[in-house]
Coordinates of C-alpha atoms in Angstrom, one line a residue:
M1 CA 77.8 -161.5 27.6
N2 CA 80.5 -160.8 25.8
V3 CA 80.6 -161.1 22.3
D4 CA 83.6 -163.7 22.1
L5 CA 82.1 -166.3 24.7
L6 CA 78.5 -165.5 21.9
W7 CA 80.7 -167.0 18.8
M8 CA 82.5 -169.5 20.6
L9 CA 78.8 -171.0 22.5
I10 CA 77.6 -170.7 19.1
I11 CA 80.5 -172.6 17.2
F12 CA 81.3 -174.6 19.8
A13 CA 77.1 -175.7 19.5
L14 CA 77.5 -176.0 15.6
T15 CA 80.4 -178.0 15.6
V16 CA 79.1 -180.9 18.1
I17 CA 75.8 -181.1 16.1
F18 CA 77.8 -181.5 12.6
I19 CA 79.7 -184.3 14.7
M20 CA 76.5 -186.1 15.6
W21 CA 74.6 -185.7 12.1
R22 CA 77.2 -186.2 9.9
P23 CA 75.7 -185.1 7.0
F24 CA 76.9 -187.1 3.4
G25 CA 79.1 -189.3 5.7
I26 CA 82.0 -186.5 6.8
N27 CA 84.4 -187.5 9.2
E28 CA 84.1 -185.7 12.7
S29 CA 87.9 -183.9 11.4
I30 CA 85.4 -181.5 9.2
P31 CA 83.4 -179.4 11.2
T32 CA 85.7 -179.9 14.3
S33 CA 88.7 -177.9 11.7
I34 CA 86.3 -175.7 10.3
A35 CA 85.3 -174.1 13.6
A36 CA 89.4 -174.1 14.7
C37 CA 89.9 -171.9 11.7
I38 CA 87.0 -169.6 13.0
I39 CA 87.9 -169.3 16.6
L40 CA 92.2 -168.3 15.2
L41 CA 90.5 -166.4 12.4
L42 CA 89.1 -164.5 15.1
G43 CA 92.0 -163.9 17.4
I44 CA 89.9 -165.8 20.3
V45 CA 92.5 -168.6 20.6
P46 CA 96.5 -166.5 19.5
L47 CA 98.1 -168.3 16.7
G48 CA 101.4 -168.4 19.0
D49 CA 99.4 -171.2 20.9
I50 CA 99.2 -173.5 18.4
L51 CA 103.0 -174.8 18.8
N52 CA 101.8 -175.6 22.3
I53 CA 98.2 -177.3 22.0
F54 CA 99.8 -179.2 18.9
E55 CA 102.6 -181.0 21.3
I56 CA 99.8 -181.6 23.3
V57 CA 98.1 -183.5 21.7
S58 CA 100.1 -184.6 18.3
G59 CA 101.3 -187.7 21.2
A60 CA 98.7 -188.6 22.3
S61 CA 97.3 -189.1 18.7
I62 CA 99.9 -190.7 17.4
T63 CA 99.6 -193.7 19.8
I64 CA 96.0 -193.8 19.2
L65 CA 96.3 -193.5 15.2
S66 CA 99.2 -196.1 15.8
T67 CA 97.5 -199.1 17.9
I68 CA 94.3 -198.3 15.2
V69 CA 97.8 -199.5 12.2
M70 CA 98.6 -202.4 14.5
S71 CA 94.5 -203.7 14.3
I72 CA 94.4 -203.1 10.4
V73 CA 97.7 -205.7 10.0
L74 CA 95.7 -208.4 12.7
E75 CA 93.2 -208.2 11.0
S76 CA 95.1 -209.2 6.9
I77 CA 96.3 -211.9 8.5
G78 CA 92.8 -213.0 9.9
F79 CA 93.0 -212.0 13.4
F80 CA 89.5 -211.1 13.8
R81 CA 88.0 -213.8 11.3
W82 CA 89.7 -216.2 13.8
A83 CA 87.5 -214.2 16.4
A84 CA 84.1 -214.3 15.0
T85 CA 85.0 -217.8 14.5
N86 CA 85.9 -219.0 17.8
L87 CA 82.5 -217.1 19.2
S88 CA 80.5 -218.9 17.4
A89 CA 82.5 -221.9 18.5
K90 CA 82.4 -221.6 21.9
A91 CA 79.5 -220.7 22.8
N92 CA 78.2 -224.1 21.8
G93 CA 74.7 -223.7 21.8
S94 CA 74.6 -221.3 24.4
G95 CA 73.2 -218.1 24.3
I96 CA 74.1 -216.8 27.5
K97 CA 77.8 -218.2 26.8
L98 CA 77.9 -216.0 23.6
F99 CA 76.6 -213.2 26.1
W100 CA 79.7 -213.4 27.8
Y101 CA 82.0 -214.6 25.3
I102 CA 81.2 -211.3 23.3
N103 CA 81.3 -208.5 26.2
L104 CA 85.1 -210.5 27.1
L105 CA 86.0 -209.6 23.3
C106 CA 84.7 -206.3 23.5
F107 CA 86.8 -205.7 26.7
L108 CA 89.6 -206.6 25.6
M109 CA 89.5 -205.2 22.4
T110 CA 89.6 -202.0 24.1
L111 CA 91.7 -202.3 26.9
F112 CA 94.0 -203.5 23.8
F113 CA 93.2 -200.6 20.8
N114 CA 90.9 -197.9 21.9
N115 CA 86.7 -197.7 22.7
D116 CA 86.0 -196.4 18.6
G117 CA 89.1 -198.9 17.5
S118 CA 87.1 -201.5 19.2
I119 CA 83.2 -200.9 18.7
L120 CA 84.8 -200.1 14.6
I121 CA 86.1 -203.7 14.4
T122 CA 84.0 -205.6 17.4
T123 CA 80.2 -204.9 16.1
P124 CA 81.3 -206.2 12.2
I125 CA 82.8 -208.9 13.9
I126 CA 79.7 -209.9 16.3
I127 CA 77.0 -209.2 13.5
R128 CA 78.9 -211.7 11.7
T129 CA 79.0 -214.2 14.6
L130 CA 75.4 -213.2 15.1
S131 CA 74.2 -214.4 11.6
L132 CA 76.0 -217.5 11.5
L133 CA 74.1 -218.7 14.7
Q134 CA 70.5 -217.6 12.6
L135 CA 69.5 -215.2 15.0
K136 CA 66.6 -212.7 14.6
P137 CA 67.4 -209.5 14.5
H138 CA 65.4 -209.0 17.7
Q139 CA 67.6 -211.2 18.9
K140 CA 71.0 -209.8 18.3
I141 CA 70.2 -206.5 20.1
P142 CA 70.9 -207.8 23.5
Y143 CA 74.4 -208.4 22.2
L144 CA 75.1 -205.8 20.4
I145 CA 73.6 -202.8 22.9
S146 CA 75.9 -205.3 25.3
G147 CA 78.7 -205.2 23.6
A148 CA 78.7 -201.8 22.5
L149 CA 78.1 -200.7 26.4
V150 CA 81.2 -202.3 27.5
A151 CA 83.3 -201.4 25.0
T152 CA 83.0 -197.4 25.5
A153 CA 82.8 -198.3 29.7
A154 CA 86.1 -200.5 29.2
S155 CA 89.0 -197.0 28.5
A156 CA 88.3 -196.2 32.0
P157 CA 90.9 -198.8 33.6
I158 CA 94.0 -197.3 31.8
G159 CA 94.5 -194.3 30.1
V160 CA 95.8 -195.7 26.9
S161 CA 92.8 -196.8 25.8
N162 CA 91.2 -193.4 25.5
L163 CA 92.2 -190.1 23.3
A164 CA 90.6 -187.7 25.7
N165 CA 92.0 -189.5 28.9
L166 CA 95.4 -189.4 27.8
I167 CA 95.4 -186.0 26.3
A168 CA 94.2 -184.7 30.2
L169 CA 96.9 -187.1 31.6
K170 CA 100.0 -184.1 32.0
I171 CA 97.8 -181.5 32.4
V172 CA 97.0 -183.6 35.8
G173 CA 100.3 -185.0 36.4
L174 CA 99.7 -188.3 36.2
N175 CA 101.1 -190.9 33.8
L176 CA 99.8 -194.5 32.4
N177 CA 101.2 -196.3 35.9
S178 CA 100.0 -193.4 38.8
Y179 CA 96.9 -193.7 36.9
A180 CA 96.0 -197.4 36.3
A181 CA 96.8 -197.7 40.1
M182 CA 94.4 -194.6 41.0
M183 CA 91.9 -195.9 38.6
F184 CA 92.0 -199.6 37.6
V185 CA 90.0 -201.6 40.3
P186 CA 87.1 -198.0 40.9
S187 CA 86.4 -197.8 36.8
M188 CA 86.5 -202.4 37.1
L189 CA 83.6 -202.0 39.8
G190 CA 81.6 -199.3 37.2
V191 CA 82.4 -202.6 34.3
G192 CA 81.5 -205.2 36.2
C193 CA 78.6 -203.8 37.2
I194 CA 77.8 -202.3 33.9
T195 CA 77.9 -206.3 32.7
I196 CA 75.7 -207.8 35.1
S197 CA 73.1 -205.7 34.8
L198 CA 73.1 -206.2 31.4
F199 CA 73.1 -209.7 31.7
F200 CA 70.1 -209.8 34.6
L201 CA 68.1 -207.2 32.3
F202 CA 68.8 -209.4 29.4
K203 CA 69.2 -213.0 31.0
R204 CA 65.1 -213.8 29.4
D205 CA 65.9 -213.3 26.3
I206 CA 69.2 -214.5 25.7
S207 CA 68.7 -217.7 27.6
I208 CA 68.0 -219.5 23.7
N209 CA 69.9 -221.9 22.1
V210 CA 71.8 -221.0 19.0
S211 CA 72.9 -222.8 15.9
T212 CA 77.1 -224.1 16.6
I213 CA 79.8 -224.3 14.0
K214 CA 81.2 -227.1 13.3
Y215 CA 84.0 -226.4 10.0
K216 CA 86.3 -223.1 10.6
E217 CA 86.3 -223.0 6.9
T218 CA 82.3 -222.2 6.4
A219 CA 82.5 -220.2 9.7
F220 CA 85.0 -218.3 7.6
S221 CA 83.6 -217.9 3.8
V222 CA 80.2 -217.0 5.2
Y223 CA 81.9 -214.6 7.8
T224 CA 83.8 -212.8 4.4
S225 CA 80.8 -212.5 2.0
G226 CA 78.1 -210.7 1.8
K227 CA 77.9 -207.2 0.6
L228 CA 78.7 -205.6 4.2
A229 CA 82.8 -207.3 4.9
H230 CA 84.6 -206.2 7.8
P231 CA 85.4 -202.3 7.4
L232 CA 89.4 -203.4 7.5
L233 CA 89.2 -206.5 5.7
P234 CA 90.9 -207.1 2.8
K235 CA 90.0 -208.5 -0.3
R236 CA 93.4 -210.9 -0.9
A237 CA 92.1 -212.3 3.1
K238 CA 89.1 -213.8 1.6
E239 CA 90.7 -216.5 0.1
E240 CA 94.3 -217.2 1.9
P241 CA 94.3 -219.2 5.0
I242 CA 95.9 -217.8 8.5
D243 CA 99.6 -218.9 9.0
W244 CA 99.5 -219.7 12.4
K245 CA 103.1 -219.1 13.3
M246 CA 102.5 -215.7 12.0
F247 CA 99.8 -215.3 13.8
R248 CA 100.9 -216.2 17.4
L249 CA 104.0 -213.3 16.6
C250 CA 101.8 -210.6 15.8
I251 CA 99.8 -210.9 18.8
G252 CA 102.7 -211.0 21.1
I253 CA 104.0 -207.8 19.4
V254 CA 100.3 -206.8 20.2
V255 CA 100.8 -207.9 24.5
A256 CA 104.7 -207.0 24.4
I257 CA 103.7 -203.0 22.9
R258 CA 100.7 -202.7 25.8
I259 CA 102.6 -203.8 28.3
S260 CA 106.2 -201.5 27.6
F261 CA 102.9 -198.6 27.3
F262 CA 103.7 -199.0 32.0
V263 CA 107.0 -200.7 32.0
L264 CA 108.8 -197.5 30.0
A265 CA 106.2 -194.9 31.9
P266 CA 108.7 -194.6 34.8
W267 CA 111.3 -193.5 32.7
G268 CA 109.4 -190.7 31.3
I269 CA 109.3 -192.5 27.5
P270 CA 106.0 -191.0 25.4
T271 CA 103.5 -193.6 25.0
E272 CA 103.8 -192.5 20.7
W273 CA 107.0 -194.3 20.9
P274 CA 106.5 -197.9 21.3
A275 CA 103.4 -197.8 20.1
I276 CA 105.6 -196.6 16.5
V277 CA 107.6 -198.7 16.5
G278 CA 105.4 -201.5 17.6
A279 CA 103.4 -200.8 14.1
I280 CA 106.4 -200.4 12.0
L281 CA 107.4 -204.3 13.7
L282 CA 104.2 -205.5 12.2
I283 CA 104.2 -204.3 8.7
V284 CA 107.4 -205.3 8.7
I285 CA 107.0 -209.3 9.3
R286 CA 103.1 -209.1 7.3
W287 CA 105.8 -207.5 4.6
Y288 CA 107.9 -210.5 5.6
K289 CA 105.5 -213.1 5.5
K290 CA 102.8 -212.1 3.1
R291 CA 105.0 -209.4 0.6
M292 CA 101.6 -207.0 1.6
G293 CA 103.0 -204.0 1.2
V294 CA 101.5 -200.4 3.3
M295 CA 98.9 -199.1 0.8
D296 CA 95.9 -200.8 3.1
I297 CA 97.5 -199.7 6.0
L298 CA 97.7 -196.1 4.2
K299 CA 94.0 -196.0 2.8
K300 CA 92.3 -197.5 5.9
S301 CA 94.3 -195.2 8.7
P302 CA 91.9 -192.4 10.3
W303 CA 94.3 -190.0 9.6
H304 CA 92.2 -187.4 10.0
I305 CA 92.7 -188.3 14.4
L306 CA 95.4 -186.2 14.0
L307 CA 93.6 -183.2 12.7
F308 CA 90.4 -183.7 14.5
A309 CA 92.1 -183.8 18.3
F310 CA 94.6 -180.5 17.2
S311 CA 90.7 -178.7 15.9
M312 CA 88.8 -180.4 19.2
Y313 CA 91.8 -178.8 22.0
V314 CA 91.5 -175.4 20.0
I315 CA 87.8 -175.7 20.6
I316 CA 87.9 -175.5 24.2
Y317 CA 90.8 -173.2 24.0
G318 CA 88.3 -170.7 23.1
L319 CA 86.1 -172.3 25.2
H320 CA 88.5 -171.8 28.6
N321 CA 89.9 -168.0 27.2
V322 CA 86.4 -166.9 27.3
G323 CA 85.3 -167.9 30.9
M324 CA 83.9 -171.6 30.3
T325 CA 86.0 -172.3 33.0
A326 CA 86.2 -169.7 34.8
L327 CA 82.3 -170.2 34.9
I328 CA 82.8 -173.9 35.8
I329 CA 85.4 -173.3 39.0
N330 CA 83.5 -170.7 40.1
Q331 CA 80.2 -172.6 40.1
F332 CA 81.8 -175.8 41.5
G333 CA 85.0 -175.0 43.0
D334 CA 84.9 -174.1 46.5
S335 CA 83.0 -177.1 47.2
V336 CA 85.3 -179.3 45.2
G337 CA 87.5 -178.3 47.3
K338 CA 86.1 -179.4 50.7
S339 CA 87.4 -182.4 50.2
P340 CA 88.2 -185.8 47.7
L341 CA 84.6 -187.1 48.4
Y342 CA 83.3 -184.0 46.9
A343 CA 85.6 -183.7 44.1
I344 CA 84.6 -186.7 43.4
F345 CA 81.5 -186.8 42.8
I346 CA 81.0 -183.3 41.9
M347 CA 83.0 -183.3 39.3
G348 CA 81.9 -187.4 38.3
F349 CA 78.3 -185.6 38.0
L350 CA 78.9 -182.5 35.9
L351 CA 81.3 -184.7 33.7
T352 CA 77.8 -187.2 33.8
I353 CA 75.7 -184.1 32.3
L354 CA 77.9 -182.5 29.7
S355 CA 79.0 -185.4 28.7
N356 CA 76.1 -186.4 27.8
I357 CA 74.6 -182.7 26.8
C358 CA 77.7 -181.6 24.7
N359 CA 79.9 -185.2 24.2
N360 CA 82.8 -186.7 26.4
L361 CA 85.5 -185.5 24.6
P362 CA 85.0 -181.9 24.6
S363 CA 83.6 -182.2 28.0
I364 CA 86.3 -184.0 30.2
M365 CA 88.8 -181.4 28.7
I366 CA 87.3 -178.9 29.8
G367 CA 86.6 -180.3 33.0
T368 CA 90.7 -181.3 33.4
L369 CA 91.1 -177.2 32.9
A370 CA 89.0 -176.3 35.1
I371 CA 90.0 -178.9 38.1
K372 CA 93.3 -178.0 37.4
E373 CA 92.7 -173.7 37.9
M374 CA 90.8 -174.6 41.0
G375 CA 93.6 -174.6 43.3
L376 CA 93.5 -178.3 45.1
D377 CA 96.0 -179.8 46.6
L378 CA 97.4 -182.6 43.8
H379 CA 95.8 -185.5 45.7
T380 CA 92.5 -183.6 45.6
M381 CA 93.2 -182.1 41.9
Q382 CA 93.8 -185.8 40.5
V383 CA 91.3 -187.8 41.9
A384 CA 88.7 -184.8 40.4
Y385 CA 89.9 -185.3 37.7
L386 CA 89.7 -189.8 37.6
G387 CA 86.4 -188.4 39.0
N388 CA 86.2 -187.2 35.4
V389 CA 87.0 -189.7 33.6
I390 CA 84.3 -192.3 35.3
G391 CA 82.1 -189.1 33.7
S392 CA 82.9 -189.1 30.5
D393 CA 83.6 -192.9 29.9
I394 CA 80.8 -194.8 32.0
G395 CA 78.1 -191.7 32.6
S396 CA 78.1 -190.2 28.9
L397 CA 76.4 -193.6 27.9
L398 CA 73.3 -192.5 29.0
L399 CA 72.8 -190.9 25.5
P400 CA 73.8 -192.1 22.0
M401 CA 75.7 -188.4 21.7
G402 CA 77.4 -188.5 25.1
T403 CA 80.6 -190.6 23.1
L404 CA 82.0 -191.1 19.4
A405 CA 82.2 -194.9 20.5
T406 CA 78.4 -194.7 20.6
L407 CA 77.3 -192.4 17.6
L408 CA 79.7 -195.2 15.6
W409 CA 78.3 -198.0 17.0
I410 CA 74.8 -196.7 15.8
H411 CA 76.0 -195.6 11.9
T412 CA 77.9 -199.3 12.2
L413 CA 74.3 -201.1 12.9
R414 CA 72.2 -198.8 9.9
Q415 CA 74.7 -200.1 7.5
Y416 CA 73.7 -203.5 8.4
N417 CA 70.4 -202.0 8.5
I418 CA 70.2 -203.5 12.0
A419 CA 67.0 -200.7 14.0
M420 CA 68.1 -199.5 16.6
N421 CA 66.4 -196.0 17.7
W422 CA 66.5 -194.0 21.3
G423 CA 63.6 -195.3 23.8
K424 CA 65.2 -199.2 23.2
Y425 CA 68.7 -197.5 23.8
L426 CA 68.0 -195.7 26.8
R427 CA 65.3 -198.6 27.9
V428 CA 68.4 -200.2 29.2
T429 CA 71.0 -197.6 29.4
L430 CA 68.6 -195.6 32.2
F431 CA 68.7 -199.6 33.9
V432 CA 72.4 -200.0 34.1
V433 CA 74.5 -196.6 33.8
P434 CA 73.2 -194.9 37.1
A435 CA 73.9 -197.5 39.3
S436 CA 77.4 -198.1 37.3
L437 CA 78.6 -194.1 37.8
I438 CA 77.8 -194.4 41.6
L439 CA 79.3 -197.7 41.9
S440 CA 82.4 -196.3 40.7
L441 CA 82.6 -193.3 42.1
F442 CA 82.5 -194.4 45.5
G443 CA 84.7 -196.7 44.7
L444 CA 87.5 -194.2 43.3
Y445 CA 87.3 -191.8 47.0
V446 CA 87.2 -195.8 49.1
W447 CA 90.5 -196.8 46.9
T448 CA 92.3 -193.8 46.6
T449 CA 91.6 -192.7 50.9
Y450 CA 91.8 -196.1 52.3
F451 CA 94.4 -197.9 49.8
I452 CA 96.8 -195.8 47.8
F453 CA 97.3 -193.0 48.9

């Protein structure tokens, strides 16, 4: 083993440990940026590659950041208070209805924002909703774990819902439309399988009568009270009624911006441009209607996403330069090249293993770089990449450390004093994830072989 490879393995292992551990509440950009600096100082990644790396990650990071800014604006005008109240009311006393509404909310939030943002936004909403309905702590677990798994898996159907997916699209020559055409149906099979499996697993626990909410104002006041309000909730939203005209206008803009990603893709317009326009529009409308400035957005926006994505990609470039991708190519390249079926299942299972060992973000980047250099034909390379995505978005759910979204979810539960250990988590994921992974991978092969190409 050469010295550079040894250094890289040590740096990478320590970085992953600190991302999962998060001592003193540090965000994930701190260990990754320290690691990136060390790699650059050691010369494992040349300084000349910095600009190239920034060009690769900046567009995807700005897109994700802009969608989070839009979510902050929506929270400030009462969108998430409205969602919590309606979850309670729509359940109409049925625990089963509540299950399906919660999972639908989590799916849509990921589809319209992103998986990490969805977890951060919906988990407090679900907790408040379940508290409104007076559920006991153990009765909350089925709804919380189902929502988390669905929210994370829902990042697979469209490329714009996941930072890693969005970064890797350029590498394999896919745009958002071609990605969705090849991926939406197969990944929805997996999301559907997860949801249905969760329903049957928890059916006995959720077949309960829950209390109903009669007055919306009461629901709002309970939702915004307590020591732990929603992390995006501004103080002034506690007292102000919802401006429904503004509410509908802002929701319409968010939907229009999401659609524009796909409409503009054939013209080669980067996703960050409509995302930035949408964020600016919402900020201006809010200022015009409510005279609210941008201080809450500046404070709450996760600006560190840019640094995190850049630093993580420096780490991946380092692993690539010391031979990690070459190792994957040597071990699996010939088998992956045999047929699309082999490519999909080998890369899908490989990314499942890698993601659960060392998190899905670095894993999908390593897998994508390896696929790019395997000398595959365009179709095989693209379906191998999509197998990567299924492994990193669905297969990664087996263990809590598989995705950053799951780690954020567990961290949020701890803030609300809701117990969640690995034993509880694994009893659920070992039942629902393997079948969903296999169904999605097989669906990808059938869909891209007999319907798309």
